PDB file of C-alpha atoms and ligand atoms in Angstrom:
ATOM      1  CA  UNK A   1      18.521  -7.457 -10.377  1.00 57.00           C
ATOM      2  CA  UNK A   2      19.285  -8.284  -6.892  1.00 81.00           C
ATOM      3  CA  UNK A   3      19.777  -6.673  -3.538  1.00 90.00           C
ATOM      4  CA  UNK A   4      23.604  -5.341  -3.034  1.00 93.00           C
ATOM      5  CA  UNK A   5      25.436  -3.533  -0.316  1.00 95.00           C
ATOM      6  CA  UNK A   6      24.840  -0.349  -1.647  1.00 95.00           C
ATOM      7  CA  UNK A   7      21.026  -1.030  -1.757  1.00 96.00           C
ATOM      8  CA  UNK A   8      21.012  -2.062   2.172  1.00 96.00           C
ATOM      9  CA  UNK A   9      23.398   1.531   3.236  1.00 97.00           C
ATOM     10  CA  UNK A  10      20.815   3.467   1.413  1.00 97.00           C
ATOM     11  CA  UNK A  11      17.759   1.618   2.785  1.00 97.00           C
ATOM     12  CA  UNK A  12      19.274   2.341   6.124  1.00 98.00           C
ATOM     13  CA  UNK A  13      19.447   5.998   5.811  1.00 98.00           C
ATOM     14  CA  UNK A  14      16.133   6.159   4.356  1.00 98.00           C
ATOM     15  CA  UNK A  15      14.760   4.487   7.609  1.00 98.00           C
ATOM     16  CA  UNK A  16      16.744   7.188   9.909  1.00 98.00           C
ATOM     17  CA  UNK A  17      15.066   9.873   7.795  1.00 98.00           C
ATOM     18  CA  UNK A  18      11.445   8.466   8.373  1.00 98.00           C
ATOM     19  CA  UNK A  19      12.252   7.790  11.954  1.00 98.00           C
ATOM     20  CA  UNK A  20      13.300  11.698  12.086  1.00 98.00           C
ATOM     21  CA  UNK A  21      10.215  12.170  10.231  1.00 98.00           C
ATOM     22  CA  UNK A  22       7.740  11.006  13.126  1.00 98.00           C
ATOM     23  CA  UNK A  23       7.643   7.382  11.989  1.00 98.00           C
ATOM     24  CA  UNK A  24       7.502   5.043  15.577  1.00 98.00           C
ATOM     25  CA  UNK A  25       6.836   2.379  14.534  1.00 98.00           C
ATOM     26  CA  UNK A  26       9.903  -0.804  14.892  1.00 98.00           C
ATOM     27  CA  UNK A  27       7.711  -3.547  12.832  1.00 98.00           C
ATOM     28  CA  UNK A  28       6.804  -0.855  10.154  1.00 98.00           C
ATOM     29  CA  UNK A  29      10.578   0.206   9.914  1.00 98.00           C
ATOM     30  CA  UNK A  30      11.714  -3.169   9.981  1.00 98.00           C
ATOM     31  CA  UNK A  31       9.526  -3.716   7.311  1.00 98.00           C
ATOM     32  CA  UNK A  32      10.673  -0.947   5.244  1.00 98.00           C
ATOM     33  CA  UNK A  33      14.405  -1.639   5.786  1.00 98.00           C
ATOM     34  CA  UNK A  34      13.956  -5.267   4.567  1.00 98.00           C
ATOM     35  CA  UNK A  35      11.608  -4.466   1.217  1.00 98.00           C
ATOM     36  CA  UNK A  36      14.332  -4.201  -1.688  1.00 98.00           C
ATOM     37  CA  UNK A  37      12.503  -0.578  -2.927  1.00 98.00           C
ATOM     38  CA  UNK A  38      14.714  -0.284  -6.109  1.00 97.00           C
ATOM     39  CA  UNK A  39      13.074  -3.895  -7.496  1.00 97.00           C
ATOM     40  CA  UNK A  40       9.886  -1.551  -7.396  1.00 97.00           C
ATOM     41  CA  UNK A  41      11.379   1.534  -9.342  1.00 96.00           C
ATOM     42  CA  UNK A  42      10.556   2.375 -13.213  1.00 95.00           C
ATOM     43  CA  UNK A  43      14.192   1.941 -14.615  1.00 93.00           C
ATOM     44  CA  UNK A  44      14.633   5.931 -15.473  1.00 94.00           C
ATOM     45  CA  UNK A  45      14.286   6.539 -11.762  1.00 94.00           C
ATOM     46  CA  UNK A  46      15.932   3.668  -9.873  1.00 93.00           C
ATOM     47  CA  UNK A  47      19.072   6.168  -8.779  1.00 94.00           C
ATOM     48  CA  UNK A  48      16.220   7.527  -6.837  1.00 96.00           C
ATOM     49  CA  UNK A  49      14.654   4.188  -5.139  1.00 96.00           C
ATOM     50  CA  UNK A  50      15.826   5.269  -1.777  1.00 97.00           C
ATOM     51  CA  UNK A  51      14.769   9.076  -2.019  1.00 96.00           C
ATOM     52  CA  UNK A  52      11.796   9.625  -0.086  1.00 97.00           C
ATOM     53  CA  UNK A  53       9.709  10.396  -2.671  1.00 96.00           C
ATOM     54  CA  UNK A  54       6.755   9.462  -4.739  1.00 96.00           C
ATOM     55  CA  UNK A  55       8.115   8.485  -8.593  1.00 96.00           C
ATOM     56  CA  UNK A  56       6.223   7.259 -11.647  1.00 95.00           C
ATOM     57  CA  UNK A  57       5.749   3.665 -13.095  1.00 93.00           C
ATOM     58  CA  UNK A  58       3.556   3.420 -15.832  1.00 88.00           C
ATOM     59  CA  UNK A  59       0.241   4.462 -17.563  1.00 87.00           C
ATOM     60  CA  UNK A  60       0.163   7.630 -15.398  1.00 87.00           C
ATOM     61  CA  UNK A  61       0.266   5.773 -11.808  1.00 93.00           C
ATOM     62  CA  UNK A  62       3.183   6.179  -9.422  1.00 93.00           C
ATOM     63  CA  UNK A  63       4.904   4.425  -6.244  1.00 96.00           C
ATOM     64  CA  UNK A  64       3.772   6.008  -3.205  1.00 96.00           C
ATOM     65  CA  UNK A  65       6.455   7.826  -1.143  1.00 97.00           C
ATOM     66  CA  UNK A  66       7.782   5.354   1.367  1.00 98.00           C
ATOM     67  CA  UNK A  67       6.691   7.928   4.492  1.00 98.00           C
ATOM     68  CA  UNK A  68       3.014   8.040   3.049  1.00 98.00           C
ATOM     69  CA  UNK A  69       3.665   4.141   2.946  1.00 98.00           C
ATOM     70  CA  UNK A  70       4.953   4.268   7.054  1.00 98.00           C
ATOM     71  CA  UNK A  71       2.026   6.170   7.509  1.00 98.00           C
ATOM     72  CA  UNK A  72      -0.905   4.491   6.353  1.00 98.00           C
ATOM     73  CA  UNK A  73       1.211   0.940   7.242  1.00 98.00           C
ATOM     74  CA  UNK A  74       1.244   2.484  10.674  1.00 98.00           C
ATOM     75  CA  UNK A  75      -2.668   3.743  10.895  1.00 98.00           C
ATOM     76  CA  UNK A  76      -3.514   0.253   9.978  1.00 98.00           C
ATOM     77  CA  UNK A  77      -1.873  -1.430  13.478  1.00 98.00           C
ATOM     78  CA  UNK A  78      -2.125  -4.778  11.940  1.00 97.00           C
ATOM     79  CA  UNK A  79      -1.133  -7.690  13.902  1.00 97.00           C
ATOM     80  CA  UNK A  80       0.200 -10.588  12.325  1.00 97.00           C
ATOM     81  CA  UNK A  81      -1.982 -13.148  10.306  1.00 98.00           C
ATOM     82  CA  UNK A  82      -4.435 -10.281   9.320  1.00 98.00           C
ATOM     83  CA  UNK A  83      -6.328  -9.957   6.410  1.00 98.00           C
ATOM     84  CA  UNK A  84      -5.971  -6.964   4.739  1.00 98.00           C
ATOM     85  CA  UNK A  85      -7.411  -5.517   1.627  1.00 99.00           C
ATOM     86  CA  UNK A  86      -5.438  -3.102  -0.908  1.00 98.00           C
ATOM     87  CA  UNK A  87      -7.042  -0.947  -3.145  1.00 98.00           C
ATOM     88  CA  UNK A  88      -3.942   0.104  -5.682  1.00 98.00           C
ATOM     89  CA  UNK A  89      -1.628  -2.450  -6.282  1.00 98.00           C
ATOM     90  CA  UNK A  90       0.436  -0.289  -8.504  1.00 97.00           C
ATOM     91  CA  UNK A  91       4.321  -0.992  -8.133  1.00 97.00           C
ATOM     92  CA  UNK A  92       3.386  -3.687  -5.612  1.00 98.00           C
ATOM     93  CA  UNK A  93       5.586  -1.876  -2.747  1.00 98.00           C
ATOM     94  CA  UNK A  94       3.080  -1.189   0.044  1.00 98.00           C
ATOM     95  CA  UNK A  95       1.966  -4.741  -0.439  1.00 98.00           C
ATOM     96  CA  UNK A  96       5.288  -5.971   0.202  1.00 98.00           C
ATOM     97  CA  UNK A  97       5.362  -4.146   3.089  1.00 98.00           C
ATOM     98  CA  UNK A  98       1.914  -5.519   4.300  1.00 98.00           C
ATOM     99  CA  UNK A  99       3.342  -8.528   3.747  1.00 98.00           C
ATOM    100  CA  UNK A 100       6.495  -8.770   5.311  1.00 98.00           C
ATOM    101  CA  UNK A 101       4.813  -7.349   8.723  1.00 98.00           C
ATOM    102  CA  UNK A 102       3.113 -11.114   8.510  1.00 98.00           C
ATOM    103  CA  UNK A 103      -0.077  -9.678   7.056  1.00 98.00           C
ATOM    104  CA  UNK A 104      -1.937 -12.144   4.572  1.00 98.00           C
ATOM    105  CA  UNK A 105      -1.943  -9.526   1.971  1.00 98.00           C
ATOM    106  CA  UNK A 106      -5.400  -9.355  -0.617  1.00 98.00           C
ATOM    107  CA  UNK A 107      -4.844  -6.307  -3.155  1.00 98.00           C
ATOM    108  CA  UNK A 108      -6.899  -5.035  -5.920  1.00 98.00           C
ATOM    109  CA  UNK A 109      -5.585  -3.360  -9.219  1.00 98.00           C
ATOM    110  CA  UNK A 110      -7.725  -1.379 -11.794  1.00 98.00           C
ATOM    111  CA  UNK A 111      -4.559  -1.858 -14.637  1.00 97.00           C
ATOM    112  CA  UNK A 112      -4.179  -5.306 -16.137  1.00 97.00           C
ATOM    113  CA  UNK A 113      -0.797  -4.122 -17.022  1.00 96.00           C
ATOM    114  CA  UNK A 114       0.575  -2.881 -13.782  1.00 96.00           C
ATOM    115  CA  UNK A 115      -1.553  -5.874 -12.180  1.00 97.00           C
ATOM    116  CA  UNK A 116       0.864  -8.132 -14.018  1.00 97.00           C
ATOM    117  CA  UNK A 117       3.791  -6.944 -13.385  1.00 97.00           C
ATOM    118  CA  UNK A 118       3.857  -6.112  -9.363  1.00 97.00           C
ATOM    119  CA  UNK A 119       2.224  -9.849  -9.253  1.00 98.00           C
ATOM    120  CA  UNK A 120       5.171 -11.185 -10.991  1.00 98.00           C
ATOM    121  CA  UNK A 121       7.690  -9.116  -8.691  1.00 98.00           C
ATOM    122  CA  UNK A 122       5.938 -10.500  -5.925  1.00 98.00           C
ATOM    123  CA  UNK A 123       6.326 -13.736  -6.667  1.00 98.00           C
ATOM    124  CA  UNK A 124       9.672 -13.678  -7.632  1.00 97.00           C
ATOM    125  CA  UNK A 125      10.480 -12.002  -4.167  1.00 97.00           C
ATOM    126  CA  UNK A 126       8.490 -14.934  -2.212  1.00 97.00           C
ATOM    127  CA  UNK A 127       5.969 -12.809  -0.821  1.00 97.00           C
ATOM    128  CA  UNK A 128       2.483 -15.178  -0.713  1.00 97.00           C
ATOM    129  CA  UNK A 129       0.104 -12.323  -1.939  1.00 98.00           C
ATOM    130  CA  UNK A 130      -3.143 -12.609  -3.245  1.00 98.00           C
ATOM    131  CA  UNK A 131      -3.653 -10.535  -6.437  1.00 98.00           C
ATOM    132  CA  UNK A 132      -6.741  -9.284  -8.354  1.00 98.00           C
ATOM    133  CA  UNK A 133      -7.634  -7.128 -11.429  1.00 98.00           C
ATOM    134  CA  UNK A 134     -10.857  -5.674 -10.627  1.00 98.00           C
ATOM    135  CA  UNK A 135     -11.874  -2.241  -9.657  1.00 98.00           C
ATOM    136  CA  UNK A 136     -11.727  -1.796  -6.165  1.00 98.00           C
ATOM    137  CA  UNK A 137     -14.679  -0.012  -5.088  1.00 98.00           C
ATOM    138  CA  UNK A 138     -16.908  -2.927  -4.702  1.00 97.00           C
ATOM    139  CA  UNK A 139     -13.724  -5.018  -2.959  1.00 98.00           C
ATOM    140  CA  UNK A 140     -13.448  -8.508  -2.576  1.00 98.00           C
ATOM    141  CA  UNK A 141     -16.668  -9.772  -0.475  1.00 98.00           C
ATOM    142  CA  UNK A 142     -16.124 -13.295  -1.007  1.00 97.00           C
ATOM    143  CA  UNK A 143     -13.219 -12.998   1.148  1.00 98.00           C
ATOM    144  CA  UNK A 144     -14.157 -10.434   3.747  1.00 98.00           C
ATOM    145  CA  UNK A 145     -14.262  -9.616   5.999  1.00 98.00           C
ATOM    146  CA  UNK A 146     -11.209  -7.844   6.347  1.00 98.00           C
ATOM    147  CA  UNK A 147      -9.110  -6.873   9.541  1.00 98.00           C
ATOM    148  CA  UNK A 148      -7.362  -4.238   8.143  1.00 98.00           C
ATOM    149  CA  UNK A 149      -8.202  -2.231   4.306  1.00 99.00           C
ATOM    150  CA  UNK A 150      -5.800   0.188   2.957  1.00 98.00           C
ATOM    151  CA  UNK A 151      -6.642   2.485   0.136  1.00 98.00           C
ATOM    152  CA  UNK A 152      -3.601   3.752  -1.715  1.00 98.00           C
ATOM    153  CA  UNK A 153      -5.554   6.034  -4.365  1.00 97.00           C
ATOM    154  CA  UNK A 154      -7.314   9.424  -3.288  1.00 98.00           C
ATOM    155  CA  UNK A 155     -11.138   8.772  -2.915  1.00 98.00           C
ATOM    156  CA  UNK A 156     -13.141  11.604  -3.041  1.00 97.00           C
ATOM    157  CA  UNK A 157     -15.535   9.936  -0.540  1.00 97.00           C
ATOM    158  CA  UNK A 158     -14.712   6.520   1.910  1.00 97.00           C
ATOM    159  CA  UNK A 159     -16.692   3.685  -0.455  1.00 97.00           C
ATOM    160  CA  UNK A 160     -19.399   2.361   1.668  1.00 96.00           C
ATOM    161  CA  UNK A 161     -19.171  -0.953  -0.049  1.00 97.00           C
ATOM    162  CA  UNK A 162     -15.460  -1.611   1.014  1.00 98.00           C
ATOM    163  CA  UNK A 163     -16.920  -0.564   4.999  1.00 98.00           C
ATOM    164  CA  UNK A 164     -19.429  -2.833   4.973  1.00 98.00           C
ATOM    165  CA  UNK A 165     -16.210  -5.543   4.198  1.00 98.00           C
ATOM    166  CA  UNK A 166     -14.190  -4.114   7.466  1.00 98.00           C
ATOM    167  CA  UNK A 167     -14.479  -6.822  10.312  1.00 98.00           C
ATOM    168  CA  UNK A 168     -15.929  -5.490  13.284  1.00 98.00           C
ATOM    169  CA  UNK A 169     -12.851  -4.082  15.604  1.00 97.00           C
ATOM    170  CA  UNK A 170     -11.120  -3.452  11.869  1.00 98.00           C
ATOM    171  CA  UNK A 171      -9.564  -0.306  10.913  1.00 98.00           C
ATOM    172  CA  UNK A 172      -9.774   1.469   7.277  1.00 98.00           C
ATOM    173  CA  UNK A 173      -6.975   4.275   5.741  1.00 98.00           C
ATOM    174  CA  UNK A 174      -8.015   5.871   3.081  1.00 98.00           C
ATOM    175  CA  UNK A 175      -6.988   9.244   1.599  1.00 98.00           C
ATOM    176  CA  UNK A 176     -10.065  11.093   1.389  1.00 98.00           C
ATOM    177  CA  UNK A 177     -10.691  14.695  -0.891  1.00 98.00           C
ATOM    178  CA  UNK A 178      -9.920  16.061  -4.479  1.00 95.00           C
ATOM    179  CA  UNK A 179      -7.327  16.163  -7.116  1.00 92.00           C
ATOM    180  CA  UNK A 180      -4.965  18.504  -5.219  1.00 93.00           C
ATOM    181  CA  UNK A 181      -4.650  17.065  -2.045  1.00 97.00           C
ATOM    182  CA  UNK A 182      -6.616  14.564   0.538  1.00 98.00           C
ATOM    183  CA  UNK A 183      -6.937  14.166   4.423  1.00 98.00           C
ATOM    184  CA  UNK A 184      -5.808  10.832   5.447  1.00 98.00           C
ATOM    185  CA  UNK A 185      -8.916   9.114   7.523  1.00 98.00           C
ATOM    186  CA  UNK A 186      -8.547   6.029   9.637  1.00 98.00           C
ATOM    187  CA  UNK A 187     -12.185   4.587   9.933  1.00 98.00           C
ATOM    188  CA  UNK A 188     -12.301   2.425  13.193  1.00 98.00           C
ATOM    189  CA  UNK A 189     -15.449  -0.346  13.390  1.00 98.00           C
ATOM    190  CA  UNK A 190     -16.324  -1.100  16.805  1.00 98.00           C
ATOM    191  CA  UNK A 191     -17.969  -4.489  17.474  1.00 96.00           C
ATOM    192  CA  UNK A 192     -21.485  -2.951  17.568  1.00 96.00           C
ATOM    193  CA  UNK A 193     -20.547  -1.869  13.938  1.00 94.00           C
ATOM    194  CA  UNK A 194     -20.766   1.951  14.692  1.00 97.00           C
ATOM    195  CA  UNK A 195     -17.828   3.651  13.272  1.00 97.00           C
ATOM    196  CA  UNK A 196     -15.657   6.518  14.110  1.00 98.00           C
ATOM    197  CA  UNK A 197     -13.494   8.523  12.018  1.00 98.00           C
ATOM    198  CA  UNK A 198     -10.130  10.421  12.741  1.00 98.00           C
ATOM    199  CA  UNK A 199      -7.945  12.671  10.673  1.00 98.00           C
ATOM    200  CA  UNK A 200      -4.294  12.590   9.827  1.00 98.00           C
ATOM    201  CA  UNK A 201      -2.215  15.110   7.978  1.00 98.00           C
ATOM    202  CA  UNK A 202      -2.681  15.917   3.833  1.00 98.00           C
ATOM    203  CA  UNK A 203      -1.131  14.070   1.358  1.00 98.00           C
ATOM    204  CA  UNK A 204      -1.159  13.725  -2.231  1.00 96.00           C
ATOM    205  CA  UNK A 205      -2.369  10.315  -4.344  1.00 96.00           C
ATOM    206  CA  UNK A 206      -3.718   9.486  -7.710  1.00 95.00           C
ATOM    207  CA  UNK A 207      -7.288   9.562  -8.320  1.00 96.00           C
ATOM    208  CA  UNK A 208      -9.398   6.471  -7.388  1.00 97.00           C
ATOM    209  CA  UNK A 209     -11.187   5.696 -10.537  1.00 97.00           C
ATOM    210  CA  UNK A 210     -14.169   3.203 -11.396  1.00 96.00           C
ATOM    211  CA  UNK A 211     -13.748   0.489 -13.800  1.00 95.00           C
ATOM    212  CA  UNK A 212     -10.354  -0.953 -15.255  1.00 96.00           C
ATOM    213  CA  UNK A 213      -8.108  -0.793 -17.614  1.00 95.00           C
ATOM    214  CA  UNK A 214      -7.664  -3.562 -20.151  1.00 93.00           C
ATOM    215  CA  UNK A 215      -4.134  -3.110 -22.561  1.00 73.00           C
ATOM    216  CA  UNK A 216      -1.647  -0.436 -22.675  1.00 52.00           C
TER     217      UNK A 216
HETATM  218  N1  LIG B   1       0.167   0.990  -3.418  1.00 85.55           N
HETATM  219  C1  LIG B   1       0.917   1.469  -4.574  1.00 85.55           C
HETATM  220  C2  LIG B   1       0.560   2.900  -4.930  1.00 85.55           C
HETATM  221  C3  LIG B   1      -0.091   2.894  -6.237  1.00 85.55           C
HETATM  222  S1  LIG B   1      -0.717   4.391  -6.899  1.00 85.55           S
HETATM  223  C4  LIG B   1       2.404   1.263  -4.411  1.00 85.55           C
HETATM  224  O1  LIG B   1       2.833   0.852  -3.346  1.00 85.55           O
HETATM  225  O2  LIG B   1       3.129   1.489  -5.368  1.00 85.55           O
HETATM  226  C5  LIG B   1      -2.442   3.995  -6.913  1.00 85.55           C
HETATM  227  C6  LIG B   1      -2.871   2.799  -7.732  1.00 85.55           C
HETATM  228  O3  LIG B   1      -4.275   2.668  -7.520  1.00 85.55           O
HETATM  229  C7  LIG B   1      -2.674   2.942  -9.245  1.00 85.55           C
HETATM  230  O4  LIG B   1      -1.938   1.872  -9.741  1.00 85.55           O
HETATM  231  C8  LIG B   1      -4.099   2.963  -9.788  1.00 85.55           C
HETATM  232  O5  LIG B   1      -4.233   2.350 -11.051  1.00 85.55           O
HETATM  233  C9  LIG B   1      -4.856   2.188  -8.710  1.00 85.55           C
HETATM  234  N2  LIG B   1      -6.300   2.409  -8.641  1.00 85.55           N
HETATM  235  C10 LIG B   1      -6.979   3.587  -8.763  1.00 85.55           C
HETATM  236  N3  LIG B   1      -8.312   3.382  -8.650  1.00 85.55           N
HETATM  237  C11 LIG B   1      -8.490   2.035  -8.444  1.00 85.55           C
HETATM  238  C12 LIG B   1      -9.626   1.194  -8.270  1.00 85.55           C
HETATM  239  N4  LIG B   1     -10.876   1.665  -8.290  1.00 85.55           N
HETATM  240  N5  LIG B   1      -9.402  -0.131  -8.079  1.00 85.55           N
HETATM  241  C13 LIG B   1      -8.151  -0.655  -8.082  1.00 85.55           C
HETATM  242  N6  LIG B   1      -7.044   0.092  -8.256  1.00 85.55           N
HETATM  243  C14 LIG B   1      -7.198   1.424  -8.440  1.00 85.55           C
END
């Protein structure tokens, strides 16, 4: 399963809609019009890969709606060669993303299953990512700390552990709230290590969960 003409015309359109949607950002866009989305997809719903919408994958877990992806891709304000940490692997899409902006691209999955299949995607596409199975609430100190971290699960508070990994002058997104719906929080560090937090619009993610998940 490659890319194909019809794949690009729909990608296209999907990027007009997110760009009517609010979405400013040219190296996000760019981003998003280059990812192949429907290499993500579960098979039942790859007629849909260029709907923006969230959709399933597997044990429960879904791909993240690409305008909640241009959202939190676009809180982060990464530059190129930053390090940034991803809590929620899951399909593998927002990493992509991350990664095609020129980020060097760290992400954490809970699901040994889902783990081992976006890092095989990944691969496959080229993308240089590094990829762990771990729960991501205690992060990955041994490589912080990070410019940029990205939570892509809802946390019902912002996990001190993975703020004491944010570089000074780093930035943290994370969904923050219950079941139902959370407040999307952009956690800035300044260089005296005092933080301050803004608020941007609801959205709705999977739980954040502790521990993993080894087998189907
Ligand atoms: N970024 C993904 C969205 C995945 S949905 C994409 O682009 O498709 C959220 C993912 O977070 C799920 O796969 C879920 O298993 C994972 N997750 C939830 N809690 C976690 C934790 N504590 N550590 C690592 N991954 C977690």
């Amino acid at each position: 399963m490659t890319d194909s003409f019809e794949a690009k015309g729909k990608r296209k359109r999907m990027v007009e809609e997110l760009r009517q949607k609010g979405i400013a950002d040219e190296e996000v866009l760019r981003a998003i019009n280059t990812v192949p989305r429907h290499l993500f997809m579960d098979p039942a719903f790859l007629s849909h890969a260029y709907v923006d919408k969230a959709f399933p994958i597997s044990s429960g877990q879904t791909i993240s709606q690409p305008f909640t992806v241009a959202v939190q891709t676009s809180l982060l304000k990464l530059k190129k060669r930053d390090r940034i940490l991803e809590i929620g692997t899951g399909s593998g899409y927002q990493a992509a993303i991350l990664a095609e902006m020129g980020a060097k691209v760290f992400t954490i999955e809970r699901f040994r299953e889902i783990y081992l299949k976006a890092q095989k995607l990944l691969v496959s596409l080229g993308y240089h990512i590094d990829f762990f199975y771990g729960d991501g609430y205690t992060g990955k100190p041994m490589y912080s700390p990070f410019d940029g971290i990205i939570i892509t699960a809802a946390a019902a508070e912002i996990p001190s552990e993975l703020l004491n990994q944010l570089k000074p002058g780093g930035r943290m997104v994370v969904p923050v709230g219950g079941a139902a719906s959370q407040t999307m929080t952009v956690i800035e560090k300044a260089e005296d290590g005092s933080c301050k937090y803004s608020e941007h619009g609801a959205f709705a993610f999977v739980p954040m969960l502790k521990g993993t998940v080894n087998g189907k």
